[in-house]
Amino acid sequence: MNWDAADFDWNQARAFLATAEEGSLSAAARALNVTQPTLSRQVSALEEKLGVTLFERGTRVMTLTVAGLELQHHVRAMHDAAMRVSLSASGQSQTIAGTVRIASTHNMACYHLPKVLAKIRRTAPDIQVEVTTANELTDLIQREADISIRYARPTQPELIAKLIRTTTATLMASKAYLDRVGRPKTLDDLNKLDFLGFLNAETLMPALNGHGLKLTTANFPVVSDSGPVSLELARRGLGVGLLMPDDAAYFPEIEQVWPAFPPMEIPIWLVTHRELHTSNRIRLVFDLIAEGLS
């Protein structure tokens, strides 16, 4: 094997790939948590080492040259291989200590995870837990998290998932709001109410209209991308929300709007990477979350 042909610095290759993927030096520097001048020097050093120009430098963006486009493919493969090495090494860790990253929705993190985290702390005090919240799926393969709590089953073969349980979501609002507008007795009554949108009106409207409603964007005067905010808006009498009774149970001022409206089933999946599932600390946290949320 010719070792001399592969003696360039991996940090330089990593800086090049981040710049190519992020589109600018400033964005890549933020992604790698380094200064922009440091990143720029690493990219320039790689160009000098390889004897090619990898980027056409603009005022705001970095455009890949033909040589850069070809190199990007190979460096991305190197990055993916490095991620697999990291996953394999993490999976072989048999100590009950270290960091475990959990990705969850806002509501799950606010209302249901704390009791589980308390048990994790009692059971394994040397484990440090990092909780990140987002509505979109977190990429476990890229190690943005070690464990993810999702409402959809993953399809990637590298991931393993356990169905913890199935919960529901239904129409709920504050007693004060329903006292003010009147409790609906028919679908036509429901169509006259204000609804709380999630992300935008179009996110919930098709699902609700599929159950017989005839809502328009005018029915969604307030929208939010946060579950806790949606709950608070419902509590404050801003309208009807499609909420999980598991979450609303913490707030006695919220009640079901129309019992005849069929609840929507929502599965709760616990997901991790196949190789990480062999790590004692991640397996322990995985099992404690499954037990605590089931």
Coordinates of N, CA and C in Angstrom, one line a residue, residues 98-228:
G98 N -20.5 8.4 30.4 CA -20.3 9.2 29.1 C -21.6 9.9 28.8
T99 N -21.6 10.4 27.6 CA -22.7 11.2 27.1 C -23.7 10.4 26.2
V100 N -25.0 10.6 26.4 CA -26.0 10.1 25.6 C -26.9 11.2 25.1
R101 N -27.0 11.3 23.8 CA -27.8 12.4 23.2 C -29.2 11.9 22.8
I102 N -30.3 12.6 23.3 CA -31.6 12.2 23.1 C -32.3 13.3 22.3
A103 N -32.9 12.9 21.2 CA -33.7 13.8 20.4 C -35.2 13.6 20.6
S104 N -35.9 14.6 20.8 CA -37.3 14.5 21.1 C -38.1 15.7 20.6
T105 N -39.5 15.5 20.6 CA -40.3 16.6 20.3 C -40.3 17.6 21.5
H106 N -40.8 18.8 21.3 CA -40.8 19.7 22.4 C -41.8 19.2 23.5
N107 N -42.9 18.7 23.2 CA -43.9 18.3 24.2 C -43.4 17.1 25.0
M108 N -42.8 16.2 24.3 CA -42.2 15.0 25.0 C -41.2 15.4 26.0
A109 N -40.3 16.3 25.5 CA -39.2 16.8 26.4 C -39.7 17.5 27.6
C110 N -40.8 18.3 27.4 CA -41.3 19.1 28.5 C -42.1 18.3 29.5
Y111 N -43.0 17.5 29.1 CA -44.0 16.9 29.9 C -43.7 15.4 30.3
H112 N -42.9 14.7 29.5 CA -42.8 13.3 29.8 C -41.4 12.8 30.1
L113 N -40.4 13.4 29.4 CA -39.0 12.9 29.6 C -38.5 13.2 31.0
P114 N -38.8 14.3 31.7 CA -38.2 14.6 33.0 C -38.3 13.5 34.0
K115 N -39.4 12.8 34.1 CA -39.5 11.7 35.1 C -38.6 10.5 34.7
V116 N -38.4 10.3 33.3 CA -37.5 9.3 32.9 C -36.0 9.7 33.2
L117 N -35.7 11.0 32.9 CA -34.3 11.4 33.2 C -34.0 11.3 34.6
A118 N -35.0 11.6 35.5 CA -34.7 11.4 36.9 C -34.3 10.0 37.3
K119 N -35.0 9.0 36.7 CA -34.6 7.6 36.9 C -33.3 7.3 36.3
I120 N -32.9 7.8 35.2 CA -31.6 7.6 34.6 C -30.5 8.1 35.5
R121 N -30.8 9.3 36.1 CA -29.8 9.9 37.0 C -29.6 9.0 38.2
R122 N -30.7 8.5 38.7 CA -30.6 7.6 39.9 C -29.9 6.3 39.6
T123 N -30.2 5.7 38.4 CA -29.7 4.4 38.0 C -28.2 4.5 37.6
A124 N -27.9 5.5 36.8 CA -26.5 5.7 36.2 C -26.0 7.1 36.4
P125 N -25.6 7.5 37.5 CA -25.2 8.9 37.8 C -24.0 9.4 36.9
D126 N -23.2 8.4 36.3 CA -22.1 8.9 35.5 C -22.4 9.1 34.1
I127 N -23.7 8.9 33.7 CA -24.1 9.2 32.4 C -24.6 10.7 32.3
Q128 N -24.1 11.4 31.3 CA -24.5 12.8 31.1 C -25.5 12.7 29.9
V129 N -26.7 13.3 30.1 CA -27.7 13.3 29.0 C -27.8 14.7 28.4
E130 N -27.8 14.7 27.1 CA -28.1 15.9 26.3 C -29.5 15.7 25.6
V131 N -30.4 16.6 25.8 CA -31.7 16.5 25.2 C -31.8 17.7 24.1
T132 N -32.1 17.3 22.9 CA -32.3 18.3 21.8 C -33.8 18.1 21.4
T133 N -34.4 19.3 21.1 CA -35.8 19.3 20.7 C -36.0 19.8 19.3
A134 N -36.8 19.1 18.5 CA -37.1 19.6 17.1 C -38.3 18.8 16.7
N135 N -39.0 19.4 15.7 CA -40.2 18.8 15.1 C -39.8 17.9 14.0
E136 N -38.7 18.2 13.3 CA -38.2 17.4 12.2 C -37.4 16.2 12.7
L137 N -37.2 15.2 11.9 CA -36.5 14.0 12.3 C -35.0 14.3 12.4
T138 N -34.4 13.8 13.5 CA -33.0 14.0 13.7 C -32.3 12.9 13.0
D139 N -31.1 13.2 12.4 CA -30.3 12.2 11.7 C -29.5 11.4 12.7
L140 N -29.9 10.2 13.0 CA -29.1 9.3 13.9 C -27.9 8.8 13.2
I141 N -27.9 8.6 11.9 CA -26.8 8.0 11.2 C -25.6 9.0 11.2
Q142 N -25.9 10.3 11.2 CA -24.8 11.3 11.2 C -24.5 11.7 12.7
R143 N -25.0 11.0 13.6 CA -24.7 11.2 15.1 C -25.2 12.5 15.6
E144 N -26.2 13.1 15.0 CA -26.8 14.2 15.7 C -27.5 13.8 17.0
A145 N -27.8 12.6 17.1 CA -28.4 12.1 18.4 C -28.0 10.6 18.5
D146 N -28.0 10.0 19.7 CA -27.9 8.6 19.9 C -29.2 7.8 19.9
I147 N -30.2 8.5 20.5 CA -31.5 7.9 20.6 C -32.5 9.0 20.2
S148 N -33.6 8.6 19.5 CA -34.6 9.5 19.0 C -36.0 9.0 19.4
I149 N -36.8 9.9 19.8 CA -38.2 9.6 20.0 C -39.0 10.1 18.9
R150 N -39.7 9.3 18.1 CA -40.3 9.7 16.9 C -41.8 9.3 16.9
Y151 N -42.6 9.9 16.0 CA -44.0 9.6 15.8 C -44.1 8.8 14.5
A152 N -43.0 8.4 13.9 CA -43.1 7.7 12.6 C -42.0 6.6 12.7
R153 N -42.3 5.4 12.1 CA -41.3 4.4 12.1 C -40.2 4.7 11.0
P154 N -38.9 4.6 11.4 CA -37.9 4.9 10.4 C -37.8 3.8 9.4
T155 N -37.3 4.1 8.2 CA -37.2 3.2 7.1 C -35.7 2.8 6.8
Q156 N -34.8 3.5 7.4 CA -33.4 3.2 7.1 C -33.0 1.9 7.7
P157 N -32.3 1.0 7.0 CA -31.9 -0.3 7.5 C -30.9 -0.2 8.6
E158 N -30.2 0.9 8.7 CA -29.1 1.0 9.8 C -29.8 1.3 11.1
L159 N -31.0 1.6 11.2 CA -31.7 2.0 12.4 C -32.6 0.9 12.9
I160 N -32.6 0.8 14.3 CA -33.6 -0.2 14.9 C -34.6 0.6 15.7
A161 N -35.8 0.2 15.7 CA -36.9 0.9 16.4 C -37.7 0.0 17.2
K162 N -38.2 0.6 18.3 CA -39.1 -0.2 19.2 C -40.4 0.7 19.3
L163 N -41.5 0.1 19.1 CA -42.8 0.7 19.3 C -43.1 0.7 20.8
I164 N -43.1 1.9 21.4 CA -43.3 2.0 22.8 C -44.8 1.8 23.1
R165 N -45.6 2.6 22.4 CA -47.0 2.5 22.6 C -47.7 3.4 21.5
T166 N -49.0 3.3 21.5 CA -49.7 4.2 20.6 C -50.6 5.1 21.4
T167 N -50.5 6.4 21.2 CA -51.3 7.4 21.8 C -52.3 8.0 20.8
T168 N -53.0 9.0 21.2 CA -54.0 9.7 20.3 C -53.9 11.2 20.4
A169 N -54.4 11.8 19.4 CA -54.6 13.3 19.4 C -56.1 13.5 19.1
T170 N -56.6 14.5 19.7 CA -58.1 14.9 19.5 C -58.2 16.4 19.7
L171 N -59.4 16.8 19.3 CA -59.7 18.3 19.4 C -60.0 18.7 20.9
M172 N -59.2 19.7 21.3 CA -59.3 20.1 22.7 C -59.2 21.7 22.7
A173 N -59.8 22.2 23.7 CA -59.8 23.7 23.9 C -60.0 24.0 25.4
S174 N -59.8 25.2 25.8 CA -60.1 25.6 27.2 C -61.6 25.7 27.5
K175 N -61.9 25.4 28.7 CA -63.3 25.5 29.1 C -63.8 27.0 28.9
A176 N -62.9 28.0 29.2 CA -63.3 29.4 29.0 C -63.7 29.7 27.6
Y177 N -62.9 29.1 26.6 CA -63.2 29.4 25.2 C -64.5 28.8 24.8
L178 N -64.7 27.5 25.2 CA -66.0 26.9 24.9 C -67.2 27.5 25.6
D179 N -67.0 28.0 26.8 CA -68.1 28.8 27.4 C -68.4 30.0 26.6
R180 N -67.4 30.6 26.0 CA -67.6 31.9 25.3 C -68.3 31.6 23.9
V181 N -67.8 30.6 23.2 CA -68.3 30.4 21.8 C -69.4 29.4 21.7
G182 N -69.6 28.6 22.8 CA -70.6 27.5 22.8 C -70.0 26.2 22.4
R183 N -70.4 25.1 23.1 CA -69.8 23.8 22.8 C -70.5 23.2 21.5
P184 N -69.7 22.8 20.6 CA -70.3 22.4 19.3 C -71.1 21.1 19.5
K185 N -72.2 21.0 18.7 CA -73.0 19.7 18.7 C -73.0 19.1 17.4
T186 N -72.6 19.8 16.3 CA -72.6 19.2 15.0 C -71.3 19.6 14.3
L187 N -71.0 19.0 13.1 CA -69.8 19.4 12.3 C -69.9 20.9 11.9
D188 N -71.1 21.3 11.6 CA -71.3 22.7 11.2 C -70.8 23.7 12.3
D189 N -71.1 23.3 13.6 CA -70.7 24.1 14.7 C -69.2 24.1 14.8
L190 N -68.6 23.0 14.6 CA -67.1 22.9 14.6 C -66.5 23.8 13.5
N191 N -67.1 23.9 12.4 CA -66.5 24.6 11.3 C -66.5 26.1 11.6
K192 N -67.3 26.6 12.5 CA -67.3 28.0 12.9 C -66.3 28.4 13.9
L193 N -65.5 27.5 14.5 CA -64.6 27.8 15.5 C -63.2 28.1 15.0
D194 N -62.4 28.8 15.8 CA -61.0 29.1 15.5 C -60.2 27.9 15.9
F195 N -59.3 27.5 15.0 CA -58.4 26.4 15.2 C -56.9 26.9 15.3
L196 N -56.1 26.2 16.1 CA -54.7 26.5 16.2 C -53.9 25.7 15.3
G197 N -53.2 26.3 14.4 CA -52.4 25.6 13.4 C -51.1 25.2 13.9
F198 N -50.5 24.2 13.2 CA -49.2 23.7 13.6 C -48.3 23.9 12.3
L199 N -47.2 24.7 12.4 CA -46.4 25.1 11.3 C -47.1 26.1 10.4
N200 N -48.2 25.6 9.8 CA -49.1 26.5 9.0 C -50.4 25.8 8.9
A201 N -51.4 26.6 8.4 CA -52.8 26.0 8.3 C -52.9 24.8 7.5
E202 N -52.1 24.6 6.5 CA -52.2 23.5 5.6 C -51.7 22.2 6.2
T203 N -50.9 22.3 7.4 CA -50.4 21.1 8.0 C -51.5 20.2 8.6
L204 N -52.5 20.9 9.3 CA -53.6 20.1 9.9 C -54.8 20.1 9.1
M205 N -55.1 21.0 8.3 CA -56.3 21.2 7.6 C -56.8 19.9 6.8
P206 N -55.9 19.3 6.0 CA -56.3 18.1 5.3 C -56.7 17.0 6.2
A207 N -56.0 16.8 7.3 CA -56.3 15.7 8.2 C -57.7 15.9 8.8
L208 N -57.9 17.2 9.3 CA -59.2 17.5 9.9 C -60.3 17.4 8.9
N209 N -60.1 17.9 7.7 CA -61.2 17.9 6.7 C -61.5 16.4 6.3
G210 N -60.5 15.6 6.4 CA -60.7 14.2 6.1 C -61.6 13.5 7.0
H211 N -61.9 14.1 8.2 CA -62.8 13.6 9.2 C -64.2 14.3 9.1
G212 N -64.4 15.0 7.9 CA -65.8 15.5 7.7 C -65.9 17.0 7.9
L213 N -64.8 17.7 8.4 CA -64.9 19.1 8.6 C -64.7 19.8 7.2
K214 N -65.0 21.1 7.2 CA -64.9 21.9 6.0 C -64.1 23.2 6.4
L215 N -62.9 23.0 6.9 CA -62.2 24.2 7.4 C -61.4 24.8 6.2
T216 N -61.2 26.1 6.3 CA -60.4 26.9 5.4 C -59.3 27.6 6.2
T217 N -58.4 28.2 5.5 CA -57.3 28.9 6.2 C -57.8 30.0 7.1
A218 N -59.0 30.5 6.9 CA -59.6 31.5 7.8 C -59.9 30.9 9.2
N219 N -60.0 29.6 9.3 CA -60.3 29.0 10.6 C -59.0 28.9 11.4
F220 N -57.8 29.3 10.9 CA -56.5 29.2 11.6 C -55.9 30.6 11.8
P221 N -56.4 31.4 12.7 CA -55.9 32.7 12.8 C -54.5 32.7 13.5
V222 N -54.2 31.7 14.2 CA -52.9 31.6 15.0 C -52.3 30.3 14.7
V223 N -51.0 30.3 14.3 CA -50.2 29.0 14.1 C -48.9 29.1 14.9
S224 N -48.4 28.0 15.2 CA -47.1 27.9 15.9 C -46.4 26.6 15.5
D225 N -45.0 26.6 15.6 CA -44.3 25.4 15.3 C -43.8 24.7 16.6
S226 N -44.4 25.1 17.7 CA -44.0 24.6 19.0 C -45.2 23.9 19.7
G227 N -45.0 22.7 20.2 CA -46.1 22.0 20.9 C -46.5 22.7 22.2
P228 N -45.5 23.0 23.0 CA -45.8 23.7 24.3 C -46.5 25.1 24.0

